[in-house]
Amino acid sequence: MMIPHTIRQHFQSIFKGEPLIIRSPGRINLIGEHTDYNDGFVLPAAIDKAIYLGFTKNSLQECRVYSLDFREEATFPLNDMQPRKGWINFIMGVTFQVKAAGYAIEGFDCVFGGDIPIGAGLSSSAALENGVGYGLSKLFGLNLEKLEMIQFSKKAENEFVGLNCGIMDMFASMMGKKDHAIKLDCRSLDYAYFPVELGNYEFLLCDTQVSHSLANSAYNKRREECEFGVNKIRIRYPQVKKLRDVDLKMLESVKQDLPTKVFDRCDFVIRENKRLIQSCEALEMEDLVTFGEMLYGSHLGLSIQYEVSCEELDFLVEKTQGMPFVLGARMMGGGFGGCTLNLLEKSKKETFISVLSDAYREQFGKSVKVYGVRIEDGTSLWQ
């Protein structure tokens, strides 16, 4: 693995000293999209693409950070951390949360970089935030619990970056386990690991090369629509707190009180939770055919009911439906771009890439990037 060695070399060149190196992975979500902020279930897994961060103390009251990917350095004072634009917000945001929680930290130097494709929906931001929290805990002997670090990452994203996201990305990156997916209850944070035994199959990600920004109004708009639906449903069913508490029969009984779009958003979330439960059962039985059907069902709902897909994502998923060696495919992540997740026979990988690449270039005049991913452990000390 070259990246940690590159981190070490740049660190010694820029800041001197021998850094502590943290590996913090990106994630895929097998199924369960937009369910997290509705107190539902998600099924993510940490992957073999990660951000690596080198840390040392610097005996100053400021933090100096160098990004290998952006080839630029940024600094911020420990006693006056204010949100700014750019990547430094992720690092400063976590540092602020750790300090605000009463932990004693000092100035530090950091160099980071990695191989998580930016803009592909693999949660490079959560990986970066987790890496900072884990690094500060190790560097300053804070002995932070993993769940506490996850909460610091989430608060950094919500308050410093300004994205009202759920906890899934941070949880998956921190708590990942090799060859297992995590069934996470986003209400209680109870979780269970499910083995992902793919046998002769593998996951490939197809990157549309369409940039997406979850910080835009569309993501927050979906949250508002779900909350609107819950408030209407609660009039008839006072016990309801989130869409997690609603079943299809309850939703149908208040259909006349809901705008069509709000009904569709709620209907999708309820059905997506059901698909996730069925997916876990299928994985336990190593029934990849049923699991693949759940992936296709998820994409259809995200595209038609939740309206967070785009032309490029729909095109890629539809193309796979004519390939007998593909068991399932769906858009992954918040939407409006990013990747599709595809489950296919390993022996057909080159055929899959060739057919999809040619069709995508003919349709959109640009390339589709394809990444293989393996399921790996979560954030940890490297070596």
PDB file of N, CA and C in Angstrom, residues 27-44 121 123 163-169 184-187 212-227 230 242-245 262 264-276 298-310 313 330-339:
ATOM      1  N   ARG A  27     -17.374   3.929   2.427  1.00  0.00           N
ATOM      2  CA  ARG A  27     -18.399   2.909   2.641  1.00  0.00           C
ATOM      3  C   ARG A  27     -19.286   2.769   1.420  1.00  0.00           C
ATOM      4  N   ILE A  28     -19.863   1.591   1.291  1.00  0.00           N
ATOM      5  CA  ILE A  28     -20.993   1.401   0.385  1.00  0.00           C
ATOM      6  C   ILE A  28     -22.209   1.135   1.266  1.00  0.00           C
ATOM      7  N   ASN A  29     -23.374   1.412   0.730  1.00  0.00           N
ATOM      8  CA  ASN A  29     -24.604   1.026   1.418  1.00  0.00           C
ATOM      9  C   ASN A  29     -25.305   0.016   0.524  1.00  0.00           C
ATOM     10  N   LEU A  30     -25.453  -1.202   1.019  1.00  0.00           N
ATOM     11  CA  LEU A  30     -26.029  -2.253   0.190  1.00  0.00           C
ATOM     12  C   LEU A  30     -27.487  -1.959  -0.135  1.00  0.00           C
ATOM     13  N   ILE A  31     -28.239  -1.510   0.861  1.00  0.00           N
ATOM     14  CA  ILE A  31     -29.641  -1.142   0.664  1.00  0.00           C
ATOM     15  C   ILE A  31     -30.102  -0.360   1.892  1.00  0.00           C
ATOM     16  N   GLY A  32     -31.165   0.412   1.724  1.00  0.00           N
ATOM     17  CA  GLY A  32     -31.660   1.240   2.820  1.00  0.00           C
ATOM     18  C   GLY A  32     -31.231   2.682   2.618  1.00  0.00           C
ATOM     19  N   GLU A  33     -31.780   3.328   1.599  1.00  0.00           N
ATOM     20  CA  GLU A  33     -31.375   4.695   1.250  1.00  0.00           C
ATOM     21  C   GLU A  33     -32.424   5.693   1.716  1.00  0.00           C
ATOM     22  N   HIS A  34     -31.972   6.789   2.295  1.00  0.00           N
ATOM     23  CA  HIS A  34     -32.852   7.846   2.828  1.00  0.00           C
ATOM     24  C   HIS A  34     -33.757   7.336   3.955  1.00  0.00           C
ATOM     25  N   THR A  35     -33.393   6.219   4.523  1.00  0.00           N
ATOM     26  CA  THR A  35     -34.130   5.686   5.673  1.00  0.00           C
ATOM     27  C   THR A  35     -33.514   6.146   6.989  1.00  0.00           C
ATOM     28  N   ASP A  36     -32.254   6.562   6.945  1.00  0.00           N
ATOM     29  CA  ASP A  36     -31.542   6.846   8.200  1.00  0.00           C
ATOM     30  C   ASP A  36     -32.158   8.007   8.966  1.00  0.00           C
ATOM     31  N   TYR A  37     -32.479   9.089   8.285  1.00  0.00           N
ATOM     32  CA  TYR A  37     -33.041  10.251   8.992  1.00  0.00           C
ATOM     33  C   TYR A  37     -34.531  10.075   9.290  1.00  0.00           C
ATOM     34  N   ASN A  38     -35.068   8.938   8.862  1.00  0.00           N
ATOM     35  CA  ASN A  38     -36.445   8.582   9.228  1.00  0.00           C
ATOM     36  C   ASN A  38     -36.481   7.513  10.321  1.00  0.00           C
ATOM     37  N   ASP A  39     -35.362   7.371  11.040  1.00  0.00           N
ATOM     38  CA  ASP A  39     -35.224   6.406  12.140  1.00  0.00           C
ATOM     39  C   ASP A  39     -35.390   4.963  11.680  1.00  0.00           C
ATOM     40  N   GLY A  40     -35.088   4.704  10.413  1.00  0.00           N
ATOM     41  CA  GLY A  40     -35.243   3.356   9.879  1.00  0.00           C
ATOM     42  C   GLY A  40     -33.964   2.544   9.969  1.00  0.00           C
ATOM     43  N   PHE A  41     -33.812   1.607   9.028  1.00  0.00           N
ATOM     44  CA  PHE A  41     -32.656   0.712   9.006  1.00  0.00           C
ATOM     45  C   PHE A  41     -31.801   0.989   7.778  1.00  0.00           C
ATOM     46  N   VAL A  42     -30.514   0.721   7.908  1.00  0.00           N
ATOM     47  CA  VAL A  42     -29.586   0.816   6.779  1.00  0.00           C
ATOM     48  C   VAL A  42     -28.688  -0.419   6.816  1.00  0.00           C
ATOM     49  N   LEU A  43     -28.029  -0.708   5.690  1.00  0.00           N
ATOM     50  CA  LEU A  43     -27.182  -1.907   5.605  1.00  0.00           C
ATOM     51  C   LEU A  43     -25.858  -1.562   4.903  1.00  0.00           C
ATOM     52  N   PRO A  44     -25.035  -0.769   5.552  1.00  0.00           N
ATOM     53  CA  PRO A  44     -23.775  -0.354   4.935  1.00  0.00           C
ATOM     54  C   PRO A  44     -22.616  -1.301   5.266  1.00  0.00           C
ATOM     55  N   GLY A 121     -19.988   9.258  -4.046  1.00  0.00           N
ATOM     56  CA  GLY A 121     -20.977   8.825  -3.067  1.00  0.00           C
ATOM     57  C   GLY A 121     -20.466   7.739  -2.141  1.00  0.00           C
ATOM     58  N   SER A 123     -18.657   8.435   0.597  1.00  0.00           N
ATOM     59  CA  SER A 123     -18.528   9.051   1.915  1.00  0.00           C
ATOM     60  C   SER A 123     -17.086   9.329   2.317  1.00  0.00           C
ATOM     61  N   LEU A 163     -24.533  20.213   6.459  1.00  0.00           N
ATOM     62  CA  LEU A 163     -25.373  19.184   5.851  1.00  0.00           C
ATOM     63  C   LEU A 163     -26.110  18.443   6.955  1.00  0.00           C
ATOM     64  N   ASN A 164     -27.430  18.424   6.848  1.00  0.00           N
ATOM     65  CA  ASN A 164     -28.266  17.812   7.880  1.00  0.00           C
ATOM     66  C   ASN A 164     -28.381  16.307   7.644  1.00  0.00           C
ATOM     67  N   CYS A 165     -27.241  15.622   7.630  1.00  0.00           N
ATOM     68  CA  CYS A 165     -27.212  14.194   7.283  1.00  0.00           C
ATOM     69  C   CYS A 165     -27.494  13.323   8.495  1.00  0.00           C
ATOM     70  N   GLY A 166     -27.741  12.049   8.219  1.00  0.00           N
ATOM     71  CA  GLY A 166     -27.911  11.076   9.287  1.00  0.00           C
ATOM     72  C   GLY A 166     -26.570  10.511   9.726  1.00  0.00           C
ATOM     73  N   ILE A 167     -26.621   9.431  10.499  1.00  0.00           N
ATOM     74  CA  ILE A 167     -25.412   8.897  11.143  1.00  0.00           C
ATOM     75  C   ILE A 167     -24.794   7.725  10.380  1.00  0.00           C
ATOM     76  N   MET A 168     -25.466   7.247   9.331  1.00  0.00           N
ATOM     77  CA  MET A 168     -25.040   6.011   8.683  1.00  0.00           C
ATOM     78  C   MET A 168     -23.596   6.032   8.196  1.00  0.00           C
ATOM     79  N   ASP A 169     -23.204   7.072   7.462  1.00  0.00           N
ATOM     80  CA  ASP A 169     -21.891   7.084   6.838  1.00  0.00           C
ATOM     81  C   ASP A 169     -20.780   6.987   7.871  1.00  0.00           C
ATOM     82  N   LEU A 184     -27.980  -1.538  10.754  1.00  0.00           N
ATOM     83  CA  LEU A 184     -27.996  -0.506  11.788  1.00  0.00           C
ATOM     84  C   LEU A 184     -29.400   0.040  11.970  1.00  0.00           C
ATOM     85  N   ASP A 185     -29.868   0.016  13.202  1.00  0.00           N
ATOM     86  CA  ASP A 185     -31.123   0.653  13.583  1.00  0.00           C
ATOM     87  C   ASP A 185     -30.789   2.113  13.879  1.00  0.00           C
ATOM     88  N   CYS A 186     -31.236   3.006  13.017  1.00  0.00           N
ATOM     89  CA  CYS A 186     -30.830   4.412  13.131  1.00  0.00           C
ATOM     90  C   CYS A 186     -31.529   5.138  14.283  1.00  0.00           C
ATOM     91  N   ARG A 187     -32.488   4.502  14.901  1.00  0.00           N
ATOM     92  CA  ARG A 187     -33.132   5.098  16.080  1.00  0.00           C
ATOM     93  C   ARG A 187     -32.350   4.755  17.346  1.00  0.00           C
ATOM     94  N   HIS A 212     -22.419  15.465  -7.535  1.00  0.00           N
ATOM     95  CA  HIS A 212     -23.625  15.716  -6.763  1.00  0.00           C
ATOM     96  C   HIS A 212     -23.234  16.419  -5.473  1.00  0.00           C
ATOM     97  N   SER A 213     -24.082  17.293  -5.008  1.00  0.00           N
ATOM     98  CA  SER A 213     -23.824  17.991  -3.756  1.00  0.00           C
ATOM     99  C   SER A 213     -25.013  17.781  -2.832  1.00  0.00           C
ATOM    100  N   LEU A 214     -24.810  16.961  -1.804  1.00  0.00           N
ATOM    101  CA  LEU A 214     -25.913  16.705  -0.881  1.00  0.00           C
ATOM    102  C   LEU A 214     -26.248  17.928  -0.049  1.00  0.00           C
ATOM    103  N   ALA A 215     -25.343  18.903  -0.052  1.00  0.00           N
ATOM    104  CA  ALA A 215     -25.615  20.111   0.727  1.00  0.00           C
ATOM    105  C   ALA A 215     -26.610  21.014   0.001  1.00  0.00           C
ATOM    106  N   ASN A 216     -27.053  20.606  -1.188  1.00  0.00           N
ATOM    107  CA  ASN A 216     -28.013  21.448  -1.903  1.00  0.00           C
ATOM    108  C   ASN A 216     -29.410  21.265  -1.316  1.00  0.00           C
ATOM    109  N   SER A 217     -30.334  21.998  -1.862  1.00  0.00           N
ATOM    110  CA  SER A 217     -31.672  22.053  -1.268  1.00  0.00           C
ATOM    111  C   SER A 217     -32.458  20.748  -1.424  1.00  0.00           C
ATOM    112  N   ALA A 218     -32.136  19.942  -2.436  1.00  0.00           N
ATOM    113  CA  ALA A 218     -32.950  18.750  -2.712  1.00  0.00           C
ATOM    114  C   ALA A 218     -32.921  17.747  -1.564  1.00  0.00           C
ATOM    115  N   TYR A 219     -31.732  17.524  -0.975  1.00  0.00           N
ATOM    116  CA  TYR A 219     -31.621  16.567   0.126  1.00  0.00           C
ATOM    117  C   TYR A 219     -32.464  17.035   1.313  1.00  0.00           C
ATOM    118  N   ASN A 220     -32.267  18.283   1.703  1.00  0.00           N
ATOM    119  CA  ASN A 220     -33.025  18.804   2.842  1.00  0.00           C
ATOM    120  C   ASN A 220     -34.520  18.860   2.541  1.00  0.00           C
ATOM    121  N   LYS A 221     -34.867  19.063   1.263  1.00  0.00           N
ATOM    122  CA  LYS A 221     -36.272  19.089   0.866  1.00  0.00           C
ATOM    123  C   LYS A 221     -36.935  17.734   1.113  1.00  0.00           C
ATOM    124  N   ARG A 222     -36.212  16.634   0.816  1.00  0.00           N
ATOM    125  CA  ARG A 222     -36.764  15.301   1.053  1.00  0.00           C
ATOM    126  C   ARG A 222     -37.018  15.083   2.548  1.00  0.00           C
ATOM    127  N   ARG A 223     -36.125  15.549   3.362  1.00  0.00           N
ATOM    128  CA  ARG A 223     -36.321  15.430   4.813  1.00  0.00           C
ATOM    129  C   ARG A 223     -37.574  16.185   5.246  1.00  0.00           C
ATOM    130  N   GLU A 224     -37.734  17.386   4.701  1.00  0.00           N
ATOM    131  CA  GLU A 224     -38.903  18.205   5.062  1.00  0.00           C
ATOM    132  C   GLU A 224     -40.199  17.520   4.635  1.00  0.00           C
ATOM    133  N   GLU A 225     -40.198  16.908   3.451  1.00  0.00           N
ATOM    134  CA  GLU A 225     -41.399  16.226   2.969  1.00  0.00           C
ATOM    135  C   GLU A 225     -41.755  15.043   3.869  1.00  0.00           C
ATOM    136  N   CYS A 226     -40.741  14.308   4.305  1.00  0.00           N
ATOM    137  CA  CYS A 226     -40.994  13.181   5.217  1.00  0.00           C
ATOM    138  C   CYS A 226     -41.545  13.685   6.555  1.00  0.00           C
ATOM    139  N   GLU A 227     -40.970  14.758   7.065  1.00  0.00           N
ATOM    140  CA  GLU A 227     -41.437  15.314   8.340  1.00  0.00           C
ATOM    141  C   GLU A 227     -42.865  15.849   8.218  1.00  0.00           C
ATOM    142  N   VAL A 230     -45.113  12.859   8.387  1.00  0.00           N
ATOM    143  CA  VAL A 230     -45.208  12.352   9.755  1.00  0.00           C
ATOM    144  C   VAL A 230     -46.152  13.217  10.587  1.00  0.00           C
ATOM    145  N   LYS A 242     -41.648   9.001  13.885  1.00  0.00           N
ATOM    146  CA  LYS A 242     -40.957   9.095  12.599  1.00  0.00           C
ATOM    147  C   LYS A 242     -41.595   8.088  11.652  1.00  0.00           C
ATOM    148  N   LEU A 243     -41.197   8.119  10.384  1.00  0.00           N
ATOM    149  CA  LEU A 243     -41.756   7.172   9.413  1.00  0.00           C
ATOM    150  C   LEU A 243     -41.466   5.723   9.802  1.00  0.00           C
ATOM    151  N   ARG A 244     -40.450   5.512  10.595  1.00  0.00           N
ATOM    152  CA  ARG A 244     -40.157   4.177  11.126  1.00  0.00           C
ATOM    153  C   ARG A 244     -41.386   3.555  11.795  1.00  0.00           C
ATOM    154  N   ASP A 245     -42.241   4.383  12.379  1.00  0.00           N
ATOM    155  CA  ASP A 245     -43.391   3.899  13.149  1.00  0.00           C
ATOM    156  C   ASP A 245     -44.638   3.689  12.298  1.00  0.00           C
ATOM    157  N   VAL A 262     -45.650  13.867  -1.232  1.00  0.00           N
ATOM    158  CA  VAL A 262     -45.370  13.500   0.155  1.00  0.00           C
ATOM    159  C   VAL A 262     -45.770  12.047   0.404  1.00  0.00           C
ATOM    160  N   ASP A 264     -45.809   9.665  -1.811  1.00  0.00           N
ATOM    161  CA  ASP A 264     -44.812   8.832  -2.482  1.00  0.00           C
ATOM    162  C   ASP A 264     -43.517   8.737  -1.673  1.00  0.00           C
ATOM    163  N   ARG A 265     -43.075   9.866  -1.111  1.00  0.00           N
ATOM    164  CA  ARG A 265     -41.846   9.851  -0.297  1.00  0.00           C
ATOM    165  C   ARG A 265     -42.022   8.894   0.887  1.00  0.00           C
ATOM    166  N   CYS A 266     -43.130   9.005   1.579  1.00  0.00           N
ATOM    167  CA  CYS A 266     -43.383   8.165   2.750  1.00  0.00           C
ATOM    168  C   CYS A 266     -43.512   6.696   2.357  1.00  0.00           C
ATOM    169  N   ASP A 267     -44.228   6.443   1.272  1.00  0.00           N
ATOM    170  CA  ASP A 267     -44.427   5.079   0.795  1.00  0.00           C
ATOM    171  C   ASP A 267     -43.087   4.428   0.477  1.00  0.00           C
ATOM    172  N   PHE A 268     -42.210   5.186  -0.169  1.00  0.00           N
ATOM    173  CA  PHE A 268     -40.894   4.641  -0.501  1.00  0.00           C
ATOM    174  C   PHE A 268     -40.117   4.238   0.753  1.00  0.00           C
ATOM    175  N   VAL A 269     -40.066   5.122   1.742  1.00  0.00           N
ATOM    176  CA  VAL A 269     -39.280   4.861   2.955  1.00  0.00           C
ATOM    177  C   VAL A 269     -39.790   3.604   3.669  1.00  0.00           C
ATOM    178  N   ILE A 270     -41.111   3.466   3.775  1.00  0.00           N
ATOM    179  CA  ILE A 270     -41.693   2.294   4.446  1.00  0.00           C
ATOM    180  C   ILE A 270     -41.330   1.013   3.689  1.00  0.00           C
ATOM    181  N   ARG A 271     -41.448   1.061   2.364  1.00  0.00           N
ATOM    182  CA  ARG A 271     -41.128  -0.120   1.550  1.00  0.00           C
ATOM    183  C   ARG A 271     -39.626  -0.416   1.558  1.00  0.00           C
ATOM    184  N   GLU A 272     -38.805   0.622   1.596  1.00  0.00           N
ATOM    185  CA  GLU A 272     -37.347   0.423   1.617  1.00  0.00           C
ATOM    186  C   GLU A 272     -36.918  -0.287   2.897  1.00  0.00           C
ATOM    187  N   ASN A 273     -37.530   0.060   4.010  1.00  0.00           N
ATOM    188  CA  ASN A 273     -37.237  -0.650   5.258  1.00  0.00           C
ATOM    189  C   ASN A 273     -37.602  -2.136   5.154  1.00  0.00           C
ATOM    190  N   LYS A 274     -38.733  -2.419   4.508  1.00  0.00           N
ATOM    191  CA  LYS A 274     -39.147  -3.823   4.325  1.00  0.00           C
ATOM    192  C   LYS A 274     -38.156  -4.560   3.423  1.00  0.00           C
ATOM    193  N   ARG A 275     -37.707  -3.877   2.357  1.00  0.00           N
ATOM    194  CA  ARG A 275     -36.722  -4.506   1.466  1.00  0.00           C
ATOM    195  C   ARG A 275     -35.431  -4.832   2.221  1.00  0.00           C
ATOM    196  N   LEU A 276     -35.048  -3.940   3.122  1.00  0.00           N
ATOM    197  CA  LEU A 276     -33.815  -4.158   3.868  1.00  0.00           C
ATOM    198  C   LEU A 276     -33.913  -5.402   4.756  1.00  0.00           C
ATOM    199  N   SER A 298     -35.199  -1.344  -4.907  1.00  0.00           N
ATOM    200  CA  SER A 298     -34.757  -0.118  -4.248  1.00  0.00           C
ATOM    201  C   SER A 298     -34.534   0.988  -5.272  1.00  0.00           C
ATOM    202  N   HIS A 299     -33.860   0.651  -6.381  1.00  0.00           N
ATOM    203  CA  HIS A 299     -33.588   1.686  -7.390  1.00  0.00           C
ATOM    204  C   HIS A 299     -34.876   2.241  -7.993  1.00  0.00           C
ATOM    205  N   LEU A 300     -35.803   1.360  -8.296  1.00  0.00           N
ATOM    206  CA  LEU A 300     -37.061   1.812  -8.883  1.00  0.00           C
ATOM    207  C   LEU A 300     -37.760   2.809  -7.960  1.00  0.00           C
ATOM    208  N   GLY A 301     -37.796   2.496  -6.682  1.00  0.00           N
ATOM    209  CA  GLY A 301     -38.429   3.402  -5.726  1.00  0.00           C
ATOM    210  C   GLY A 301     -37.696   4.730  -5.604  1.00  0.00           C
ATOM    211  N   LEU A 302     -36.363   4.671  -5.575  1.00  0.00           N
ATOM    212  CA  LEU A 302     -35.566   5.899  -5.468  1.00  0.00           C
ATOM    213  C   LEU A 302     -35.759   6.789  -6.691  1.00  0.00           C
ATOM    214  N   SER A 303     -35.905   6.168  -7.838  1.00  0.00           N
ATOM    215  CA  SER A 303     -36.055   6.918  -9.081  1.00  0.00           C
ATOM    216  C   SER A 303     -37.468   7.480  -9.253  1.00  0.00           C
ATOM    217  N   ILE A 304     -38.488   6.639  -9.067  1.00  0.00           N
ATOM    218  CA  ILE A 304     -39.870   7.028  -9.359  1.00  0.00           C
ATOM    219  C   ILE A 304     -40.541   7.720  -8.182  1.00  0.00           C
ATOM    220  N   GLN A 305     -40.432   7.142  -6.981  1.00  0.00           N
ATOM    221  CA  GLN A 305     -41.158   7.674  -5.828  1.00  0.00           C
ATOM    222  C   GLN A 305     -40.392   8.769  -5.088  1.00  0.00           C
ATOM    223  N   TYR A 306     -39.088   8.541  -4.905  1.00  0.00           N
ATOM    224  CA  TYR A 306     -38.317   9.504  -4.107  1.00  0.00           C
ATOM    225  C   TYR A 306     -37.663  10.578  -4.966  1.00  0.00           C
ATOM    226  N   GLU A 307     -37.566  10.305  -6.264  1.00  0.00           N
ATOM    227  CA  GLU A 307     -37.046  11.266  -7.246  1.00  0.00           C
ATOM    228  C   GLU A 307     -35.681  11.831  -6.865  1.00  0.00           C
ATOM    229  N   VAL A 308     -34.755  10.913  -6.564  1.00  0.00           N
ATOM    230  CA  VAL A 308     -33.394  11.359  -6.276  1.00  0.00           C
ATOM    231  C   VAL A 308     -32.385  10.739  -7.241  1.00  0.00           C
ATOM    232  N   SER A 309     -32.883  10.107  -8.296  1.00  0.00           N
ATOM    233  CA  SER A 309     -31.990   9.555  -9.306  1.00  0.00           C
ATOM    234  C   SER A 309     -31.708  10.633 -10.354  1.00  0.00           C
ATOM    235  N   CYS A 310     -31.102  10.228 -11.441  1.00  0.00           N
ATOM    236  CA  CYS A 310     -30.888  11.131 -12.578  1.00  0.00           C
ATOM    237  C   CYS A 310     -30.819  10.272 -13.834  1.00  0.00           C
ATOM    238  N   LEU A 313     -27.868   7.666 -13.919  1.00  0.00           N
ATOM    239  CA  LEU A 313     -28.036   6.529 -13.012  1.00  0.00           C
ATOM    240  C   LEU A 313     -29.081   5.552 -13.548  1.00  0.00           C
ATOM    241  N   ARG A 330     -28.462  -0.854  -8.397  1.00  0.00           N
ATOM    242  CA  ARG A 330     -29.237   0.302  -7.946  1.00  0.00           C
ATOM    243  C   ARG A 330     -28.320   1.502  -7.781  1.00  0.00           C
ATOM    244  N   MET A 331     -28.916   2.681  -7.801  1.00  0.00           N
ATOM    245  CA  MET A 331     -28.152   3.869  -7.430  1.00  0.00           C
ATOM    246  C   MET A 331     -27.843   3.788  -5.944  1.00  0.00           C
ATOM    247  N   MET A 332     -26.725   4.360  -5.562  1.00  0.00           N
ATOM    248  CA  MET A 332     -26.296   4.286  -4.176  1.00  0.00           C
ATOM    249  C   MET A 332     -25.973   5.683  -3.668  1.00  0.00           C
ATOM    250  N   GLY A 333     -26.388   5.970  -2.434  1.00  0.00           N
ATOM    251  CA  GLY A 333     -26.075   7.267  -1.851  1.00  0.00           C
ATOM    252  C   GLY A 333     -27.254   8.214  -1.914  1.00  0.00           C
ATOM    253  N   GLY A 334     -26.972   9.467  -1.671  1.00  0.00           N
ATOM    254  CA  GLY A 334     -28.022  10.480  -1.585  1.00  0.00           C
ATOM    255  C   GLY A 334     -28.723  10.756  -2.899  1.00  0.00           C
ATOM    256  N   GLY A 335     -28.013  10.520  -4.020  1.00  0.00           N
ATOM    257  CA  GLY A 335     -28.646  10.670  -5.314  1.00  0.00           C
ATOM    258  C   GLY A 335     -28.126  11.813  -6.148  1.00  0.00           C
ATOM    259  N   PHE A 336     -28.805  12.041  -7.285  1.00  0.00           N
ATOM    260  CA  PHE A 336     -28.505  13.129  -8.221  1.00  0.00           C
ATOM    261  C   PHE A 336     -27.140  12.968  -8.884  1.00  0.00           C
ATOM    262  N   GLY A 337     -26.585  11.764  -8.845  1.00  0.00           N
ATOM    263  CA  GLY A 337     -25.263  11.497  -9.404  1.00  0.00           C
ATOM    264  C   GLY A 337     -24.581  10.428  -8.580  1.00  0.00           C
ATOM    265  N   GLY A 338     -23.282  10.324  -8.737  1.00  0.00           N
ATOM    266  CA  GLY A 338     -22.535   9.312  -7.986  1.00  0.00           C
ATOM    267  C   GLY A 338     -22.560   7.972  -8.686  1.00  0.00           C
ATOM    268  N   CYS A 339     -22.637   6.889  -7.899  1.00  0.00           N
ATOM    269  CA  CYS A 339     -22.427   5.531  -8.410  1.00  0.00           C
ATOM    270  C   CYS A 339     -23.677   4.677  -8.416  1.00  0.00           C
TER     271      CYS A 339
END
